[in-house]
Coordinates of C-alpha atoms and ligand atoms in Angstrom, one line a residue:
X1 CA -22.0 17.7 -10.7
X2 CA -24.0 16.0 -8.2
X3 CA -25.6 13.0 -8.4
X4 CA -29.0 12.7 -6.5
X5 CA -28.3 10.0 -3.4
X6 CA -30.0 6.9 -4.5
X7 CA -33.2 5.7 -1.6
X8 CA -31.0 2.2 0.4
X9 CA -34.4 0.0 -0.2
X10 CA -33.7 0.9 -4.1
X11 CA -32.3 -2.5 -6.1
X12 CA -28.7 -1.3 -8.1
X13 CA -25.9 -3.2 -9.1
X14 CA -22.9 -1.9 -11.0
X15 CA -21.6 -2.5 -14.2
X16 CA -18.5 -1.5 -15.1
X17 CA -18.0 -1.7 -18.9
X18 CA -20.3 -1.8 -21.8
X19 CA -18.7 -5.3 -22.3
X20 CA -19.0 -6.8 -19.3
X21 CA -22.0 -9.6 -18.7
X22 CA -21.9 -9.8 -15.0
X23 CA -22.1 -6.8 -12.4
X24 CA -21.8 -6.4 -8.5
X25 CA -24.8 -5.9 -6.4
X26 CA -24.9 -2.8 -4.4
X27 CA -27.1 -3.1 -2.1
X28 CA -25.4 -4.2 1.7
X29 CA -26.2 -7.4 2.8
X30 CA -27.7 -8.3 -0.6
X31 CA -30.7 -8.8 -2.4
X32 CA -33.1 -11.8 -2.3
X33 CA -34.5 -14.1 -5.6
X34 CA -37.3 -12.2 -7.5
X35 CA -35.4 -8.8 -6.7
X36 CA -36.3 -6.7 -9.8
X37 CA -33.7 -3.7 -10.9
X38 CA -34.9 -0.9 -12.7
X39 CA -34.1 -2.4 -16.0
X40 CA -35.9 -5.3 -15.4
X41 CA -33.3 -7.8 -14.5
X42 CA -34.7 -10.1 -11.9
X43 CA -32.6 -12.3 -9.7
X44 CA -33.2 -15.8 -9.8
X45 CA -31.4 -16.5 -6.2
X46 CA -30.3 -14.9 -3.5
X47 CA -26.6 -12.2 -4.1
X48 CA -24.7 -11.1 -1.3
X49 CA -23.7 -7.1 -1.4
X50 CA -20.6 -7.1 -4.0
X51 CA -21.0 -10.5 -5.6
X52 CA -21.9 -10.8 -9.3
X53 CA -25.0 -11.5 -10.9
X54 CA -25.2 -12.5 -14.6
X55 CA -26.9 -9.6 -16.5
X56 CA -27.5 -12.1 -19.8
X57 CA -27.5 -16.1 -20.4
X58 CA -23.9 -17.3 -20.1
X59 CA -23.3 -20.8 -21.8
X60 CA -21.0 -23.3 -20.5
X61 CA -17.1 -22.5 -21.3
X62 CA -18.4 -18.9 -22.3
X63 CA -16.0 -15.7 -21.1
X64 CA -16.8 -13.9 -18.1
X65 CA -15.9 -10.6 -18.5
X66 CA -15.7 -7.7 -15.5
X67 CA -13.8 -4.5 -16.2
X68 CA -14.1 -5.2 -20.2
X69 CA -11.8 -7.9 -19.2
X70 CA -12.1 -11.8 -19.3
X71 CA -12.0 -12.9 -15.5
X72 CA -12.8 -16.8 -16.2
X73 CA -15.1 -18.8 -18.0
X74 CA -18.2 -20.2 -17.2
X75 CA -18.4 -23.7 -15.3
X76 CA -21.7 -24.7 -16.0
X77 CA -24.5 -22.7 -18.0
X78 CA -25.6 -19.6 -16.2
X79 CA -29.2 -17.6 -16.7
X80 CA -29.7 -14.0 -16.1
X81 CA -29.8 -13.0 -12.6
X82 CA -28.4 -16.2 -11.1
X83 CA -25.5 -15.8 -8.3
X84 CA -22.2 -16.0 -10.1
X85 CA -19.7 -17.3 -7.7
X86 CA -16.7 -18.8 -7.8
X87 CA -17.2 -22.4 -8.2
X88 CA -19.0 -20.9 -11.7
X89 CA -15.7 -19.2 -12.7
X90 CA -12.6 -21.5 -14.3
X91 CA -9.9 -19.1 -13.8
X92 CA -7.9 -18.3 -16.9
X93 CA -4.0 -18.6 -17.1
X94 CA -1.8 -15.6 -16.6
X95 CA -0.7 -13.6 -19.5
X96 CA 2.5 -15.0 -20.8
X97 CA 5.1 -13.0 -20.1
X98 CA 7.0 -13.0 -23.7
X99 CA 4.2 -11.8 -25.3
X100 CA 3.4 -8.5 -24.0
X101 CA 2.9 -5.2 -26.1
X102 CA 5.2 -3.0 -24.1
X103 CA 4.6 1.4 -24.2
X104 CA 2.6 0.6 -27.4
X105 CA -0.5 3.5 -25.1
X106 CA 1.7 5.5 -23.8
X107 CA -0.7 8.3 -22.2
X108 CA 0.0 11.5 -23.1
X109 CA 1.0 13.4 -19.8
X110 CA -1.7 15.1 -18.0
X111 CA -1.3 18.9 -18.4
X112 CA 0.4 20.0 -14.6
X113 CA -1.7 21.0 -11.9
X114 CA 0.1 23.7 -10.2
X115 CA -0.3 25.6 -6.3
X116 CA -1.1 22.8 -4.3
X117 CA 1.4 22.5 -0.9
X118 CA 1.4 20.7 1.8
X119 CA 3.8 21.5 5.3
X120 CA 6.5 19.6 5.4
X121 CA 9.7 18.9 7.3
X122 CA 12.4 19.5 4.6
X123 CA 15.8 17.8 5.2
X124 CA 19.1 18.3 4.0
X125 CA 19.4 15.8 0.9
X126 CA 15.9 18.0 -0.5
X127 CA 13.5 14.9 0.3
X128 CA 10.5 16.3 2.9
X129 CA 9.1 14.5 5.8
X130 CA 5.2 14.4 6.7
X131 CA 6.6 13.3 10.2
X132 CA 9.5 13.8 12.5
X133 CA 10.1 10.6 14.1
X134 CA 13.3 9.4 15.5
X135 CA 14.2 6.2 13.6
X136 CA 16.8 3.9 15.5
X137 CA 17.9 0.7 13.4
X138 CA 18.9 -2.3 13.9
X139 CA 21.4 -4.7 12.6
X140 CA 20.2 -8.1 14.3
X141 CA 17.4 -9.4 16.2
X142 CA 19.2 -10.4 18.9
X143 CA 18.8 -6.2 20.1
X144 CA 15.5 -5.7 19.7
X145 CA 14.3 -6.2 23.8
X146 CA 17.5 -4.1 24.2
X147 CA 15.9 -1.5 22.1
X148 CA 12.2 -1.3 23.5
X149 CA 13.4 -1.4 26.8
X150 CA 15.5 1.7 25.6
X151 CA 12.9 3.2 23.6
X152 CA 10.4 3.0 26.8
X153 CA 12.7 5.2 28.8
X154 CA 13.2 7.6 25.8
X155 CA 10.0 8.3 25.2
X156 CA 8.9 8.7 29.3
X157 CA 12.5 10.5 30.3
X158 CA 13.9 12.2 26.7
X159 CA 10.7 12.6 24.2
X160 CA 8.8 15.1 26.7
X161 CA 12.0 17.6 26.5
X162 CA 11.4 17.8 22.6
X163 CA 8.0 18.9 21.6
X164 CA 9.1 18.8 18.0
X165 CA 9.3 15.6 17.9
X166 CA 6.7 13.4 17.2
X167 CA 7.5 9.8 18.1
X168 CA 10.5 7.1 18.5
X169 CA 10.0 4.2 16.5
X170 CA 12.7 1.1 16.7
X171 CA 13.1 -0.3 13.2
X172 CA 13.1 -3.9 14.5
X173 CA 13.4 -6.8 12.4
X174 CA 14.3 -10.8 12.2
X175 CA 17.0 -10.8 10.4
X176 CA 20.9 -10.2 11.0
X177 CA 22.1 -13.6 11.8
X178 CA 21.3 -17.2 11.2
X179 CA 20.8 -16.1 7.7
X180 CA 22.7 -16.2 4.4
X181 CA 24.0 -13.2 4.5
X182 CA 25.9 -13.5 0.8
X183 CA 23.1 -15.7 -1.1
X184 CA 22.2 -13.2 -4.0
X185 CA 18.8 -12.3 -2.6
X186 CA 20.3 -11.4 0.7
X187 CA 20.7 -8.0 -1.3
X188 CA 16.7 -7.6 -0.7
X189 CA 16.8 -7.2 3.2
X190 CA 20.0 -5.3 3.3
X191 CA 19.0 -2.5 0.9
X192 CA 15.9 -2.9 2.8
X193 CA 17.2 -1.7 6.0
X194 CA 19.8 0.4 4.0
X195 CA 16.5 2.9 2.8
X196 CA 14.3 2.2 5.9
X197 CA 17.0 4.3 8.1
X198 CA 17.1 7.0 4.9
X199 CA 12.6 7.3 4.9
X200 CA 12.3 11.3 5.1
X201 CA 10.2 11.5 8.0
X202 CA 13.5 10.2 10.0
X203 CA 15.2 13.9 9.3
X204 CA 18.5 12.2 8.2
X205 CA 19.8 11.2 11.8
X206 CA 21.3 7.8 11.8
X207 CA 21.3 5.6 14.8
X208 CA 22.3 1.7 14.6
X209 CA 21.9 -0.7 17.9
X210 CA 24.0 -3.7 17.2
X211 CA 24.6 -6.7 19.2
X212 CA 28.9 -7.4 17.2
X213 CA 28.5 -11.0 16.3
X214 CA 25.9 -10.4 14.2
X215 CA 26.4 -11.5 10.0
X216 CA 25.5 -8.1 9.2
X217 CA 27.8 -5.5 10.2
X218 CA 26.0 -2.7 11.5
X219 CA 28.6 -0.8 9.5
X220 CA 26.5 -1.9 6.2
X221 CA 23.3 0.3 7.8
X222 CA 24.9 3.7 7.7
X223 CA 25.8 5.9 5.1
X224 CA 29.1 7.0 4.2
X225 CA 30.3 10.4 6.0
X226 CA 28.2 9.5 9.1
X227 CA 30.1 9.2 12.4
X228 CA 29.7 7.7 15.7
X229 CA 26.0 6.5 14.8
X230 CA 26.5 2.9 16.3
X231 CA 25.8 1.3 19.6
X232 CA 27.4 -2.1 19.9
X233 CA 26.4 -4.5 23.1
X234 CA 29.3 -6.2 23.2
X235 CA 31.8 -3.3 22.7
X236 CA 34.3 -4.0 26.4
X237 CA 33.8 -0.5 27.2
X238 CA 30.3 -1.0 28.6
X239 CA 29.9 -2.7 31.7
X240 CA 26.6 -4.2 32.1
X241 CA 23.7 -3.8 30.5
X242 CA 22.9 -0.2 32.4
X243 CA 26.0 1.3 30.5
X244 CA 24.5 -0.1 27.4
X245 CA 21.1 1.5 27.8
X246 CA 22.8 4.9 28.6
X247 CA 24.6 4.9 25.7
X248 CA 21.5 4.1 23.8
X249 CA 19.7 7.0 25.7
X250 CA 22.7 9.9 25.0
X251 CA 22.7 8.8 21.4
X252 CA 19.2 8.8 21.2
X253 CA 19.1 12.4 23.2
X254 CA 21.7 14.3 21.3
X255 CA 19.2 13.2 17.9
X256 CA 16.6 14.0 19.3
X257 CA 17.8 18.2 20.1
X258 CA 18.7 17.7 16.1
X259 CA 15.2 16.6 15.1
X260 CA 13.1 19.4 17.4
X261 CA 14.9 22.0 15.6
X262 CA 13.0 20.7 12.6
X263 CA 9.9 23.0 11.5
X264 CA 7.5 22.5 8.9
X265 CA 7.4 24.4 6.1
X266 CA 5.4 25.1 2.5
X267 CA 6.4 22.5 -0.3
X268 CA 5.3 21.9 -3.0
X269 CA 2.9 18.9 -3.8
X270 CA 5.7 17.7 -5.4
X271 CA 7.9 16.5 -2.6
X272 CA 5.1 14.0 -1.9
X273 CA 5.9 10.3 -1.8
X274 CA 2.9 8.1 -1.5
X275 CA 2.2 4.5 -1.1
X276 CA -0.4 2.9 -2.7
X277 CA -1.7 0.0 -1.2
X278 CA -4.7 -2.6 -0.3
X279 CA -5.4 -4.8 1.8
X280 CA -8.6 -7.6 2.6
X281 CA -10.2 -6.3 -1.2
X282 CA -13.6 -7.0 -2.1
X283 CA -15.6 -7.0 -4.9
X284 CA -16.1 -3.4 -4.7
X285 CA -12.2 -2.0 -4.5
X286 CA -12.2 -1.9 -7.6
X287 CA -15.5 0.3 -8.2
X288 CA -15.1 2.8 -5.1
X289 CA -11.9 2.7 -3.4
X290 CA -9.4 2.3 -5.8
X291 CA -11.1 4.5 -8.5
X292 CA -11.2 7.1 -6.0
X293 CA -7.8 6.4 -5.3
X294 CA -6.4 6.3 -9.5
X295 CA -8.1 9.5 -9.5
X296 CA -6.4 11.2 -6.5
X297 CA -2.9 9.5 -8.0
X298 CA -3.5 11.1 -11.1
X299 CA -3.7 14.5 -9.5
X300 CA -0.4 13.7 -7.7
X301 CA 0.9 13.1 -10.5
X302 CA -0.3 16.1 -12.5
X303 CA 1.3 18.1 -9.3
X304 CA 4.6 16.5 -9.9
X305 CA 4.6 13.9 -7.0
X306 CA 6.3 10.8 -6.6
X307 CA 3.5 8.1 -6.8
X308 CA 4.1 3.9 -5.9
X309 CA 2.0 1.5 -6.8
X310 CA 3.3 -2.3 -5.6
X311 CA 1.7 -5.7 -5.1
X312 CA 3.3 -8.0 -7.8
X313 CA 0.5 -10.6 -7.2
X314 CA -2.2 -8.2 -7.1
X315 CA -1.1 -6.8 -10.7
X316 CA 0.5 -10.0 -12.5
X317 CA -2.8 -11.1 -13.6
X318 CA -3.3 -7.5 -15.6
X319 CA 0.2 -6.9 -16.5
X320 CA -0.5 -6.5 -20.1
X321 CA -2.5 -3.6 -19.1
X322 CA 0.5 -1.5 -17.0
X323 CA 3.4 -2.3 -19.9
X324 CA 1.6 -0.6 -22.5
X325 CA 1.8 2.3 -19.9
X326 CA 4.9 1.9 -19.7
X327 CA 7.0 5.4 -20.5
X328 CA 9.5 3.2 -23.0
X329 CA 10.6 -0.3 -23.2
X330 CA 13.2 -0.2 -20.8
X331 CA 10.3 0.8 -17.8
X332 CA 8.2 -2.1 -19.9
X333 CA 11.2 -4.6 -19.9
X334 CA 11.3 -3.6 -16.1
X335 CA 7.9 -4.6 -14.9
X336 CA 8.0 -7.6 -17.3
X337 CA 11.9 -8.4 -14.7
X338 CA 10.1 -8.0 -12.0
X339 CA 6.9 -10.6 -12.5
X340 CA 9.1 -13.0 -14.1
X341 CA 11.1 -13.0 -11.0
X342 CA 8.2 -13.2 -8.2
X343 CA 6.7 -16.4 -10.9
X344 CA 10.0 -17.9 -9.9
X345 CA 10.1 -17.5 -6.4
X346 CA 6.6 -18.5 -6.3
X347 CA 7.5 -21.5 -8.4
X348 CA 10.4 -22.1 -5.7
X349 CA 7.9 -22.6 -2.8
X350 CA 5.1 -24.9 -5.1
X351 CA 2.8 -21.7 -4.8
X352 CA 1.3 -19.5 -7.5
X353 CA -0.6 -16.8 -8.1
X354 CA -3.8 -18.4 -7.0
X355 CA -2.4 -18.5 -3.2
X356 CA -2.9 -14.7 -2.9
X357 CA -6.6 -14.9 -2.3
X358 CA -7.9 -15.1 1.1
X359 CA -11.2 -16.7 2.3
X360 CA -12.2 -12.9 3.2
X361 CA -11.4 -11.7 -0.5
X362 CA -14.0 -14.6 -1.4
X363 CA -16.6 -14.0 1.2
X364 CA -16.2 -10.3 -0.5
X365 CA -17.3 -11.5 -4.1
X366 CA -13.8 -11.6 -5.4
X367 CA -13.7 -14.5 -7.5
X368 CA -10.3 -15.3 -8.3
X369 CA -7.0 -13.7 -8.7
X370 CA -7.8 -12.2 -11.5
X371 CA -10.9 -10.3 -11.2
X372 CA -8.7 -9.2 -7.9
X373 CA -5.8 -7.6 -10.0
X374 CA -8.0 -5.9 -12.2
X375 CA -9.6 -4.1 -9.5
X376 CA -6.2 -3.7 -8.0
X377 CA -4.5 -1.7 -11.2
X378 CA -7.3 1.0 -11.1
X379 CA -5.3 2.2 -7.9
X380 CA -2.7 3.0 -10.6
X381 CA -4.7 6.0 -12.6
X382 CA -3.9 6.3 -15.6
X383 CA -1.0 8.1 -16.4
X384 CA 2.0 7.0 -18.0
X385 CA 4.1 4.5 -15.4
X386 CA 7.6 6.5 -15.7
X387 CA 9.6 3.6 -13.3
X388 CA 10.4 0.7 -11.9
X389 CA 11.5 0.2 -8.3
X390 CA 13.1 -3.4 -7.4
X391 CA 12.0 -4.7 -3.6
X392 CA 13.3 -2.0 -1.0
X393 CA 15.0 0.5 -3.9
X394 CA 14.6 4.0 -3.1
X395 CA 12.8 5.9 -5.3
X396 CA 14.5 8.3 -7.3
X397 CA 11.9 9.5 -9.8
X398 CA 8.6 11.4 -10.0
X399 CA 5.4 10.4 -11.6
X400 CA 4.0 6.5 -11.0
X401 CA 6.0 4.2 -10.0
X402 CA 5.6 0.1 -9.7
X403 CA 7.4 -0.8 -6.7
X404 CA 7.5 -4.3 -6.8
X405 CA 6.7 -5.7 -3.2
X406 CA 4.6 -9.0 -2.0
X407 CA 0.9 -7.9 -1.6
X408 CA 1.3 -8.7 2.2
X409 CA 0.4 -5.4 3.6
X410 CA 3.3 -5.1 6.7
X411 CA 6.3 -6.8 3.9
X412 CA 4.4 -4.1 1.2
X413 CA 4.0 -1.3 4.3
X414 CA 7.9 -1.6 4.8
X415 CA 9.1 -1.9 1.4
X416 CA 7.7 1.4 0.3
X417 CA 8.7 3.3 3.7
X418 CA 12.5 1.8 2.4
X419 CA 11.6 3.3 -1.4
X420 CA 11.2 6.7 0.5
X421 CA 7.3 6.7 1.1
X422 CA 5.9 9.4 3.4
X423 CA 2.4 8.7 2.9
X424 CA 0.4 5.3 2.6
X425 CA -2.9 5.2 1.1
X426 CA -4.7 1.9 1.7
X427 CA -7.7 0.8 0.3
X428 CA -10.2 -1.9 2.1
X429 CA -13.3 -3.5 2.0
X430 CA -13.7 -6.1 4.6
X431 CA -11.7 -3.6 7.3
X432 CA -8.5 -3.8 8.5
X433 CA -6.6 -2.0 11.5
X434 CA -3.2 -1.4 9.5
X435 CA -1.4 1.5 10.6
X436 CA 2.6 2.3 10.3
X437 CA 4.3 4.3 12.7
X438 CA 7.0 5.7 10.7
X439 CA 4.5 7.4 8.4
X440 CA 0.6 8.1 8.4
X441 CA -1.7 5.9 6.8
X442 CA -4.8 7.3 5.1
X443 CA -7.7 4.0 5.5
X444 CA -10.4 4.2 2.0
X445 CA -13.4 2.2 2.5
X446 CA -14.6 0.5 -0.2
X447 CA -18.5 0.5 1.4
X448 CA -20.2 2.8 3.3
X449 CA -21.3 0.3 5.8
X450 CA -18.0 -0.7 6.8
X451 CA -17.2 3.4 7.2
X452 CA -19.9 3.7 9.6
X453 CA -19.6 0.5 11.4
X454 CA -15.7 1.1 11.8
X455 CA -15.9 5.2 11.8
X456 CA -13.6 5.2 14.4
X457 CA -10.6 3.5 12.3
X458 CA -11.8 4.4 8.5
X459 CA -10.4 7.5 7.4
X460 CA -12.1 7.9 4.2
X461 CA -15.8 6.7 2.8
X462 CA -15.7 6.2 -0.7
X463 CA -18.8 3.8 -1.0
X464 CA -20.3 7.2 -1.4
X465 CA -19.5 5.9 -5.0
X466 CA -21.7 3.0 -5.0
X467 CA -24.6 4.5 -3.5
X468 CA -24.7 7.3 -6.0
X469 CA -24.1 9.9 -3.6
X470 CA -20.3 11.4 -4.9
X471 CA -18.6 10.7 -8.7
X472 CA -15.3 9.2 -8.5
X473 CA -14.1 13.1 -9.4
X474 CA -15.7 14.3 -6.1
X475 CA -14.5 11.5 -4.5
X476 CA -10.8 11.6 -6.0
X477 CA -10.7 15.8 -5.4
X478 CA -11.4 15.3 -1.6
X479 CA -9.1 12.3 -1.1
X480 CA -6.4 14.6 -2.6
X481 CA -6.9 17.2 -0.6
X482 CA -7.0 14.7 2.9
X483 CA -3.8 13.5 1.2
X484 CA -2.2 17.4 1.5
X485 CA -3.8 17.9 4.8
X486 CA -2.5 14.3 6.4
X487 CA 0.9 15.3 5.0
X488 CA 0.8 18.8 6.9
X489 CA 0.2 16.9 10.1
X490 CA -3.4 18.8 10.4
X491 CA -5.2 15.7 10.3
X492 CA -4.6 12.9 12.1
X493 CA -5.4 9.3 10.5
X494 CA -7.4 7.0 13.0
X495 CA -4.1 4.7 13.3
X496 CA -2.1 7.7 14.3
X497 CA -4.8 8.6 16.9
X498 CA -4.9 5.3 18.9
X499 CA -1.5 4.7 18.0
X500 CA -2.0 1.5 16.5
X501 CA 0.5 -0.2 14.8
X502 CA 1.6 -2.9 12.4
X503 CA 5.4 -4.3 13.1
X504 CA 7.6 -3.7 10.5
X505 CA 8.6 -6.8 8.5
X506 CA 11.0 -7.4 6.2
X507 CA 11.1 -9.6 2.9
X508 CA 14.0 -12.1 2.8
X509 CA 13.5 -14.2 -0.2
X510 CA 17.3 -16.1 0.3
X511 CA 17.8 -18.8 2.7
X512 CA 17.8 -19.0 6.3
X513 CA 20.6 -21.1 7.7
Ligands
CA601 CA1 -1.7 -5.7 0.6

């Protein structure tokens, strides 16, 4: 069904849920005191596009409630159609983690949507690449101007010879020395780097550039029954650092002949792994955007796909919401592991959750942490969440996941290319250039005016939600579908087409030394 596009001069705001007693102005750049809606609401001051307005007389103390959800309560009294911002809003504590109803709503699964493929570059172990990218690790740091001044000459002397082959990407990194290598949340970065070198799109060939000092062994970064996939610096047989590079370049040639005999072919939805992820939110992520995006999950889903929702700040705030999801009380016991241990590493540093918001969230009419994770969660859909993934575990299941990462989007980005993710889908509302080279990036705007002002870096526009023009269905159905056609390398997302990208960077929550 389509809805009628709504005339831009025309006042609307959007409410969320019959409880709710404030609602987000539509409108961009806002609407001025003595605006009347349709309903005859009148604003009594000025409210910036995506920043409440109370719809009733809030008293002092009173629950502010967005999403059918309390976000707050109210500072000072508030009238009808005054600006709530966020010096109005006392933010409430998180949920308490020993209280939580866990798979108490489990959803019934969604009945399976079947015949929708994608082209994809199948590799040995049965996982399917949406790229073909030669991935060349790294054990230390100390490499990593060894390996872009290698990678350089790949690309301009070796890539031009293989036409299969899409790109060489160096999976470079900080850590590898100076670090506590044995401290028990060393394991974080190791398996980290462990996966990276495993993400699908790499085809299975395993290359390793170490330096031989290093803490980490480069032996730890390749998988048993794989041969003669290291290049050491400081191995005697190389004199000077022109041997080294050649031996970079024939390990990185005889790879590269293995990769361009790699050809896509028709799999199943299925084989998808996607990322879900956002990045500089507003208030209207979680009406557009990530809507759109729970929808298009929720298709995945239904076509057997392997969907990852992360973000442990983003979410902690409306955990009580996912573990009633959750398929049974070990997945529930799992999500509760996980927040409990990002409260304590956040207690470690004298941070909480409150530090996740950013002056641009708040310019954006997100209030607090809280109205932020509910928006956040809707990314999720609303299926049943079948497993938990630790920090950098590789995903082994189908169905949504929560794989717990930092919300930071390049620690988040590389976390879930180490879980196995082929496919990111990242939702914004102030605008952001992310990109990943190891695997395309599909860019949701929350607002049409950021889509046309950036239309050469958005990938998808789904303020068409806001304005009336497209339901979340319509909106969900074609993300879906850009999903499969990203996937079959038929599209290209803006990122991919400049070629802009975001470093990788891992998350090493044990001490440097
Ligand atoms: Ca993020």
């Amino acid at each position: 069904m389509k809805h009628e596009p709504v005339a831009a001069a025309e006042p609307r705001y959007i409410k969320l849920n019959p409880r709710d007693n404030v609602a987000i102005v539509v409108n961009d750049f806002g609407l001025p005191a003595g605006t009347k809606f349709p309903d005859g609401l009148e604003l009594k001051s000025f409210v910036p596009q995506g920043h409440k307005t109370a719809l009733v007389d809030i008293d002092q103390g009173a629950p502010i409630v967005r999403y059918g959800e309390v976000i707050g309560t109210a500072t000072s009294p508030i009238k009808a159609g005054e600006w709530v911002d966020e010096a109005r809003i006392e933010m409430p504590e998180a949920p308490a983690l020993d209280k939580l109803e866990i798979a108490t709503v489990v959803p019934a699964p969604l009945p399976p949507l079947e015949g929708y493929t994608f082209e994809g570059y199948r590799n040995a172990d049965g996982s399917v690449g949406t790229k073909n990218v030669l991935g060349i690790s790294t054990s230390v740091q100390c490499v990593s101007g060894t390996l872009e001044f290698a990678i350089k000459r790949i690309k301009s002397e070796l890539l031009p010879k293989y036409p299969n082959v899409d790109d060489v990407v160096g999976l470079t990194h900080a850590y590898g020395c100076g670090v506590a290598i044995t401290a028990p949340d060393a394991v974080v970065p190791i398996r980290t780097l462990q996966n990276l070198a495993l993400n699908p799109n790499f085809g299975g060939e395993i290359l390793v550039v170490g330096l031989g000092c290093e803490k980490l062994a480069p032996e730890r970064l390749v998988p048993e029954g794989v041969d003669n996939a290291i290049v050491r610096m400081q191995d005697e047989a190389f004199d000077g650092f022109g041997a080294i590079v050649e031996s970079i370049m024939e390990a990185a040639d005889r790879r590269l002949a293995q990769l361009n005999k790699r050809r896509r072919e028709t799999c199943p939805a299925s084989d998808l792994v996607i990322g879900l992820q956002c990045g500089g939110s507003d208030a209207f992520s979680g009406v557009t955007a990530n809507p759109a995006v729970g929808f298009a999950a929720d298709l995945l889903v239904q076509a057997g796909a392997t969907v990852m929702f992360s973000e442990v700040t983003e979410v902690r705030d409306a955990i009580q919401l996912l573990t009633r999801r959750a398929i049974n009380e070990e997945v529930g016991r799992a999500l509760v592991r996980e927040m409990a241990w990002y409260d304590a590493y956040l207690a470690r540093g004298g941070a909480d959750r409150s530090a996740n918001t950013t002056p641009g969230n708040k310019k954006g009419g997100l209030a607090n942490i809280v109205e932020k994770a509910l928006g956040s969660i809707v990314k999720s859909g609303s299926t049943l969440i079948t497993g938990v993934l630790a920090p950098g575990e590789r995903a082994k299941q189908k169905g949504m996941l929560f794989a717990a990462t930092p919300a930071s989007d390049f620690i988040c980005g590389t976390l879930q290319l180490a879980s196995g993710m082929t496919l990111q889908v990242f939702t914004t509302g102030r605008g952001t250039p992310y990109g990943l080279a190891a695997a395309p990036v599909i860019k949701v705007a929350t607002r049409s005016e950021l889509a046309r002002r950036w239309k050469d870096l958005i990938d998808f526009d789904a303020g068409r939600i806001a304005t009336g023009e497209m339901t979340i269905e319509e909106t969900g159905w074609e993300l879906f579908n850009l999903i499969l056609d990203v996937a079959s390398g038929r599209t290209k997302p803006w990122s991919d087409r400049w070629g802009i990208h975001n470093d990788l960077t891992l998350f090493n929550p044990a001490p440097v030394t």
